[in-house]
mmCIF file of N, CA and C in Angstrom:
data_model
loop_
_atom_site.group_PDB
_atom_site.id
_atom_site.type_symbol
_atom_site.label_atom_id
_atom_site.label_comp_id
_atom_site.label_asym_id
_atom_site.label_seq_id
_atom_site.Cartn_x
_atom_site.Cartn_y
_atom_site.Cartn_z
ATOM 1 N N UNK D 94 25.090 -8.288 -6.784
ATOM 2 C CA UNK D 94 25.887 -7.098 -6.513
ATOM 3 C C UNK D 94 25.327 -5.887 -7.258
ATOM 4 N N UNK D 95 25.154 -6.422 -8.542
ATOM 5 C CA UNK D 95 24.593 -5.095 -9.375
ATOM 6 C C UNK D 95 23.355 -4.644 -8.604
ATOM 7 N N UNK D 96 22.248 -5.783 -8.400
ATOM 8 C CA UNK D 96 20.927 -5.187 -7.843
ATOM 9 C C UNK D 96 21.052 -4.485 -6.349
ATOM 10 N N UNK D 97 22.055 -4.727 -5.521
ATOM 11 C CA UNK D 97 22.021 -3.764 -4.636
ATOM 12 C C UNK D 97 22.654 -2.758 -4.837
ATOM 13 N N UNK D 98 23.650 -2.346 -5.614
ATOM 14 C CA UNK D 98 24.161 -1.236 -6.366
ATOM 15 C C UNK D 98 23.023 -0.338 -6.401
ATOM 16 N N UNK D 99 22.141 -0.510 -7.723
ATOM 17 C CA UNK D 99 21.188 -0.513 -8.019
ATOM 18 C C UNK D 99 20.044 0.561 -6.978
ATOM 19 N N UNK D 100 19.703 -0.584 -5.973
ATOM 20 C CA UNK D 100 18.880 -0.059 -5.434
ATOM 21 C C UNK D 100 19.389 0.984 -4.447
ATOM 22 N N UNK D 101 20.568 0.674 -3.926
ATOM 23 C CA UNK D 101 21.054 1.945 -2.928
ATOM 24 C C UNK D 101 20.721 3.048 -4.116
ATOM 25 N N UNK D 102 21.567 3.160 -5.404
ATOM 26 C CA UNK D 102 21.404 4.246 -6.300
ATOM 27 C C UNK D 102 20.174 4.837 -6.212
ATOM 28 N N UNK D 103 19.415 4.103 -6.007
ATOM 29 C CA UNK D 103 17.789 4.702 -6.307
ATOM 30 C C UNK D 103 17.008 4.979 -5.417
ATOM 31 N N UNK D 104 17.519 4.834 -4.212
ATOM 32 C CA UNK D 104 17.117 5.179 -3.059
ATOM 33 C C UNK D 104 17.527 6.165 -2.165
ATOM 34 N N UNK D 105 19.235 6.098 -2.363
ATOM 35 C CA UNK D 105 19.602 7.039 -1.072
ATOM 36 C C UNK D 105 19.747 8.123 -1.471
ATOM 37 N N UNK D 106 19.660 8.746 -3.124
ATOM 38 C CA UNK D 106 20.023 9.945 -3.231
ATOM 39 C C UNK D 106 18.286 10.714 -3.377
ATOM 40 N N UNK D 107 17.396 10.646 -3.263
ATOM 41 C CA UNK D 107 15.948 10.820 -2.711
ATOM 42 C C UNK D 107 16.322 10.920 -1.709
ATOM 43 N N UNK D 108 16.627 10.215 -0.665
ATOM 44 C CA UNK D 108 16.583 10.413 0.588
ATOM 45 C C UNK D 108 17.185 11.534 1.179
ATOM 46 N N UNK D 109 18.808 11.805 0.671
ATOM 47 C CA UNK D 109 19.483 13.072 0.990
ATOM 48 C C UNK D 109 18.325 14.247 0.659
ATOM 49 N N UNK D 110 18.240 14.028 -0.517
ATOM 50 C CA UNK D 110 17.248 15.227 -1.252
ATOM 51 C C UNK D 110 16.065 15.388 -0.532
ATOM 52 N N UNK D 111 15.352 14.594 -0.171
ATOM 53 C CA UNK D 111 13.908 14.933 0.502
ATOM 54 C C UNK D 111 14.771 15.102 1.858
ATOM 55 N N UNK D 112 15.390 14.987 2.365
ATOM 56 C CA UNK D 112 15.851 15.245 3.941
ATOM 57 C C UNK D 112 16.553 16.905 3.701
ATOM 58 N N UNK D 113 17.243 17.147 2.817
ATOM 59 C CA UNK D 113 17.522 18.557 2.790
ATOM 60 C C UNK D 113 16.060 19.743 2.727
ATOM 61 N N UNK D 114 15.285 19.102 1.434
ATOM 62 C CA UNK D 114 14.329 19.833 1.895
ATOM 63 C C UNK D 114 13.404 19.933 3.339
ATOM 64 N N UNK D 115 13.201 18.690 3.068
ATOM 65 C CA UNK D 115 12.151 18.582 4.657
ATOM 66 C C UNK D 115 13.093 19.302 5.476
ATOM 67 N N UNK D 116 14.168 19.994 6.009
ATOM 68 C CA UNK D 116 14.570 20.751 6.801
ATOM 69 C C UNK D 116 14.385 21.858 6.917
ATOM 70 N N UNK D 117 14.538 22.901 5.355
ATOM 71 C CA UNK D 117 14.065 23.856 5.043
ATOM 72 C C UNK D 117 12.790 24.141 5.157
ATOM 73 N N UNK D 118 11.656 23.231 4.373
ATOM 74 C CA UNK D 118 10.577 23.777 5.087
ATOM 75 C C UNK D 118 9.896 23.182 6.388
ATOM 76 N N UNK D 119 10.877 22.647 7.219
ATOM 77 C CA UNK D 119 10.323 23.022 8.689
ATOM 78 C C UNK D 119 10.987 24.437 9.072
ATOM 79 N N UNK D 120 11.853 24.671 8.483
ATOM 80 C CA UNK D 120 12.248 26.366 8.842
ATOM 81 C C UNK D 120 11.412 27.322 8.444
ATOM 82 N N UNK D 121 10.803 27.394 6.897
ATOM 83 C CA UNK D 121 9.998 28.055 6.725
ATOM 84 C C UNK D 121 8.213 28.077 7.556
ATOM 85 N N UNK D 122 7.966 26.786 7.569
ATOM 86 C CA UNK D 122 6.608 26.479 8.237
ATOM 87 C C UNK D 122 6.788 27.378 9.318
ATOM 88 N N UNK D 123 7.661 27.148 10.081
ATOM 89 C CA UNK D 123 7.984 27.816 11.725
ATOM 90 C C UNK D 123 7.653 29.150 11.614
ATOM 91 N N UNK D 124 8.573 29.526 10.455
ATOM 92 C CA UNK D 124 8.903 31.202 10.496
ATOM 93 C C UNK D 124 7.373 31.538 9.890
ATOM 94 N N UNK D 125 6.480 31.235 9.125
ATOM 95 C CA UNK D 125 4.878 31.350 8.951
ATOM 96 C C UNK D 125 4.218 31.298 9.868
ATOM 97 N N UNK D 126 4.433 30.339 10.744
ATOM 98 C CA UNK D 126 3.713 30.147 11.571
ATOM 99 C C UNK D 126 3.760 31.045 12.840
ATOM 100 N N UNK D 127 5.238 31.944 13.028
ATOM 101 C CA UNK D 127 5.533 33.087 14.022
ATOM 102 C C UNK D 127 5.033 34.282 12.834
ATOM 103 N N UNK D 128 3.971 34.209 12.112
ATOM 104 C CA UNK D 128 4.063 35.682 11.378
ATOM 105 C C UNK D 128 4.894 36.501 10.412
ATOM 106 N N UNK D 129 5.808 35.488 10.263
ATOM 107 C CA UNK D 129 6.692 36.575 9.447
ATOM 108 C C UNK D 129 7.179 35.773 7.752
ATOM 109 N N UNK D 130 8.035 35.984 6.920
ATOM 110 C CA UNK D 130 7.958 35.593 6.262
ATOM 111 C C UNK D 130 9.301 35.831 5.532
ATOM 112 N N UNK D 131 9.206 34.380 4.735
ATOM 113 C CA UNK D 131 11.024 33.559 4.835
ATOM 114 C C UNK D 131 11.561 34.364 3.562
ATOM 115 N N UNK D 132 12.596 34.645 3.679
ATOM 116 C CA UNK D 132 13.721 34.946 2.480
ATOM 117 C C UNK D 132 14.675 33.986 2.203
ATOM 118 N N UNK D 133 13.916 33.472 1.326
ATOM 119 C CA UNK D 133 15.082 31.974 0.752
ATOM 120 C C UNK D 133 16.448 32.262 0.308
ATOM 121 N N UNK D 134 16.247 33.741 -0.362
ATOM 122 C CA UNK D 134 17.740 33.964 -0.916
ATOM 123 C C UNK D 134 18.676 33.647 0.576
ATOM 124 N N UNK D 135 18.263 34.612 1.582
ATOM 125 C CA UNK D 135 19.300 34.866 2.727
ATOM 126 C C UNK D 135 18.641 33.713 3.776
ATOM 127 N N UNK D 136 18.050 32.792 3.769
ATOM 128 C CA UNK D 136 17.922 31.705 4.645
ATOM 129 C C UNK D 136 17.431 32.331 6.134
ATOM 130 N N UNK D 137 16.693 33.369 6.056
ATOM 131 C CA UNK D 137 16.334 33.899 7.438
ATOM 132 C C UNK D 137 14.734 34.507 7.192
ATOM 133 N N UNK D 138 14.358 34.160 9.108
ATOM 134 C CA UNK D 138 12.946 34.482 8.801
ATOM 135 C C UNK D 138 12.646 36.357 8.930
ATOM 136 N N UNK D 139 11.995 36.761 8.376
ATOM 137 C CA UNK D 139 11.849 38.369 7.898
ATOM 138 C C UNK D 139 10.306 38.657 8.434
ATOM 139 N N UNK D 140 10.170 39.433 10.009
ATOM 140 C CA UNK D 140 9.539 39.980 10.758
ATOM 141 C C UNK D 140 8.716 41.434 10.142
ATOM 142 N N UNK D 141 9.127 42.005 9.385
ATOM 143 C CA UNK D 141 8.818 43.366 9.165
ATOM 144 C C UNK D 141 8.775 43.229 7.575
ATOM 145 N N UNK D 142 9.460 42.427 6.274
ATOM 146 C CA UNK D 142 8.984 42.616 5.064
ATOM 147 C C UNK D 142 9.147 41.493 4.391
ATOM 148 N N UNK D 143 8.400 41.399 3.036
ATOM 149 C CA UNK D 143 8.518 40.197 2.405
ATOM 150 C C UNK D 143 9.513 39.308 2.187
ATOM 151 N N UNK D 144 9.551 38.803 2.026
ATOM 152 C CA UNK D 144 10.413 37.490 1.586
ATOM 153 C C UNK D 144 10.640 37.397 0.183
ATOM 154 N N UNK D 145 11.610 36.503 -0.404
ATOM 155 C CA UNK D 145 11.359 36.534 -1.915
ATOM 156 C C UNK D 145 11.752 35.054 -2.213
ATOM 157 N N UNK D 146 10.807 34.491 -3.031
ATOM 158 C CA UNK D 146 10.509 32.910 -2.782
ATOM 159 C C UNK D 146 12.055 32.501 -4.215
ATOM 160 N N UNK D 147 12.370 31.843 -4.113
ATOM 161 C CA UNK D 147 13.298 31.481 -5.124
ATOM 162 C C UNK D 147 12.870 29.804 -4.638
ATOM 163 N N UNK D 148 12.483 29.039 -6.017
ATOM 164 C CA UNK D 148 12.037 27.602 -6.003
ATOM 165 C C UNK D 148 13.618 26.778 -5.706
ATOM 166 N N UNK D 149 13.495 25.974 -4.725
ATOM 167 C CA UNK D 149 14.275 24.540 -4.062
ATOM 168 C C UNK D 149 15.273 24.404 -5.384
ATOM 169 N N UNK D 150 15.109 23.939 -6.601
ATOM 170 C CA UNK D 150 15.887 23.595 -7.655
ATOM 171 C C UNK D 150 16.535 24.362 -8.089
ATOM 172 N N UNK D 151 16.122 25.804 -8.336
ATOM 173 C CA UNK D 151 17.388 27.003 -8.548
ATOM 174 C C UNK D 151 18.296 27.667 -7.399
ATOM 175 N N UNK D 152 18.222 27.038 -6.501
ATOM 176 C CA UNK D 152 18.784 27.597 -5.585
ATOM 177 C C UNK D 152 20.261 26.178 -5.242
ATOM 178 N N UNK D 153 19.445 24.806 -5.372
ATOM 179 C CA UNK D 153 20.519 23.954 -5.412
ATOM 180 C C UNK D 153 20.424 23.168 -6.375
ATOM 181 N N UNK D 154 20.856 23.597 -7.801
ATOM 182 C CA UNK D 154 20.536 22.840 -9.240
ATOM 183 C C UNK D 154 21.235 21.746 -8.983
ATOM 184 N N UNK D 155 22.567 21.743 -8.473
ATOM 185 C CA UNK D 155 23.778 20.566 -8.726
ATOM 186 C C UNK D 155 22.990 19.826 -7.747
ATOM 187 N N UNK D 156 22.648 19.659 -6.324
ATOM 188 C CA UNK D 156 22.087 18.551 -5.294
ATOM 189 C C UNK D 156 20.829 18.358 -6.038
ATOM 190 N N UNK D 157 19.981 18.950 -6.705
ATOM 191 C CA UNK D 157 19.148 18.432 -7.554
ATOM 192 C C UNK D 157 18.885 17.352 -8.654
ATOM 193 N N UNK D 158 19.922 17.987 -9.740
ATOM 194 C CA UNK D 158 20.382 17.363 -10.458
ATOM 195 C C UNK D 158 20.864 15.827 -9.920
ATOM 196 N N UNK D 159 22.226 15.636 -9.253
ATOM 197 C CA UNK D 159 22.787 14.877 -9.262
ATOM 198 C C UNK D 159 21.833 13.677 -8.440
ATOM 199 N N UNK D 160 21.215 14.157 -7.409
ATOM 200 C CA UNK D 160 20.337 13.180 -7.275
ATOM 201 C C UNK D 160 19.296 12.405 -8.213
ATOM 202 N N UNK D 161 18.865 13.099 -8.717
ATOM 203 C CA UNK D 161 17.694 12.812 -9.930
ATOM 204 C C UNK D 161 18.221 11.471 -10.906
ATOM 205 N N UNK D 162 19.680 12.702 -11.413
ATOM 206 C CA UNK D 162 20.180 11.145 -12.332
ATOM 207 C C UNK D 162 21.142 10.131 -11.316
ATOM 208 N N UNK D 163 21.550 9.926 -10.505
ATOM 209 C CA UNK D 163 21.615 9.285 -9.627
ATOM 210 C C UNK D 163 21.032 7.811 -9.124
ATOM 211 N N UNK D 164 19.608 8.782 -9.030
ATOM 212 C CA UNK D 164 18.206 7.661 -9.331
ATOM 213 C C UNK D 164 18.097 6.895 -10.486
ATOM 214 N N UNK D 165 18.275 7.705 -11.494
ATOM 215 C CA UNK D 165 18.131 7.207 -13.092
ATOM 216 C C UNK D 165 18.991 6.115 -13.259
ATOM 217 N N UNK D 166 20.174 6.480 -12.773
ATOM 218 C CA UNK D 166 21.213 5.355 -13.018
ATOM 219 C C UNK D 166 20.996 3.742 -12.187
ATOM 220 N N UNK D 167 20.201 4.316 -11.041
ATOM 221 C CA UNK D 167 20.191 3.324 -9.738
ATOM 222 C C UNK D 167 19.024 2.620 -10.533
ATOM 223 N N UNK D 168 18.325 3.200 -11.144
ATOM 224 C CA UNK D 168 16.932 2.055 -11.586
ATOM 225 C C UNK D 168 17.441 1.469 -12.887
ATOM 226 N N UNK D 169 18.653 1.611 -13.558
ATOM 227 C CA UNK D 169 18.841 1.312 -14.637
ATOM 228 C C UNK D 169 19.679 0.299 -14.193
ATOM 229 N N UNK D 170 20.387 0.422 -13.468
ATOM 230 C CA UNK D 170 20.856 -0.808 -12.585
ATOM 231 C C UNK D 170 20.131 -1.844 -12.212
ATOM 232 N N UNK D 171 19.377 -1.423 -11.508
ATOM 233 C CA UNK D 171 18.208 -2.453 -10.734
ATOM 234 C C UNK D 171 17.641 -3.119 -11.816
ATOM 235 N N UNK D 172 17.471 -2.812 -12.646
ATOM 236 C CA UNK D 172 16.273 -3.491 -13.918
ATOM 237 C C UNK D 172 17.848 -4.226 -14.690
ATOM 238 N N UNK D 173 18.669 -3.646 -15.064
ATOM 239 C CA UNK D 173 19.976 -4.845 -15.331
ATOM 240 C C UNK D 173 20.189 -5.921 -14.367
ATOM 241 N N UNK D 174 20.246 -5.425 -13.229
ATOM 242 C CA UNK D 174 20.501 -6.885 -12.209
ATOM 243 C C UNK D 174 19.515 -7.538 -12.123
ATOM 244 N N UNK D 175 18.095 -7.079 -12.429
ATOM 245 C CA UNK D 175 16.951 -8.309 -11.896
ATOM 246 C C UNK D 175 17.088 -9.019 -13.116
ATOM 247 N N UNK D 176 17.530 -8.178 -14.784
ATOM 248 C CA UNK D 176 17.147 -9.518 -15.791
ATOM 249 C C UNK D 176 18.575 -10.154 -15.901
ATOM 250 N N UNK D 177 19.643 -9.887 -14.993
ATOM 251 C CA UNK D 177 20.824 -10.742 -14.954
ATOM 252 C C UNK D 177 20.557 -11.839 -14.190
ATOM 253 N N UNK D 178 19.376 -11.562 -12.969
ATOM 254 C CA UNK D 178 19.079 -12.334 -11.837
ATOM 255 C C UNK D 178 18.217 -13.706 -12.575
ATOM 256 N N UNK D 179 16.925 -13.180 -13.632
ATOM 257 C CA UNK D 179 16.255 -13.756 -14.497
ATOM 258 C C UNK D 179 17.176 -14.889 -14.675
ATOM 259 N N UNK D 180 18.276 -14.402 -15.649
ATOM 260 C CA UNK D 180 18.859 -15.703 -16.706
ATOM 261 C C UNK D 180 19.600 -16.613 -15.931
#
């Protein structure tokens, strides 16, 4: 029980996280790829002036965060259930 605990922990919250991004930058790729260029603050692609890049983690610290240790917890799990599995 613990080791699948465990491993969901350490798996599915990566997954949310890389799936939120991978969305965003297929939005941005697109909007590069039509010429123009993305404004992360306002989530829209910008035809006529720059963009202003604000990095993935300051923009969603908490979905960041919580995934990360999430993981932490899920592998700390996993490594408790395999040496529970051991004995």
């Amino acid at each position: 029980m613990l080791l699948k605990l465990g491993l969901s922990l350490l798996i599915l919250p990566l997954l949310v996280l890389m799936g939120a991004w991978g969305v965003e930058y297929s939005e941005v790729s697109s909007c590069i790829y039509e010429g123009g260029s993305y404004d992360y603050l306002l989530g829209e692609c910008l035809m006529d002036q720059q963009g202003i890049f604000v990095p993935f983690a300051e923009r969603y610290p908490l979905l960041v965060s919580t995934s990360l240790w999430a993981s932490c917890a899920g592998l700390v799990f996993t490594i408790v259930g395999l040496y529970k599995g051991a004995s």
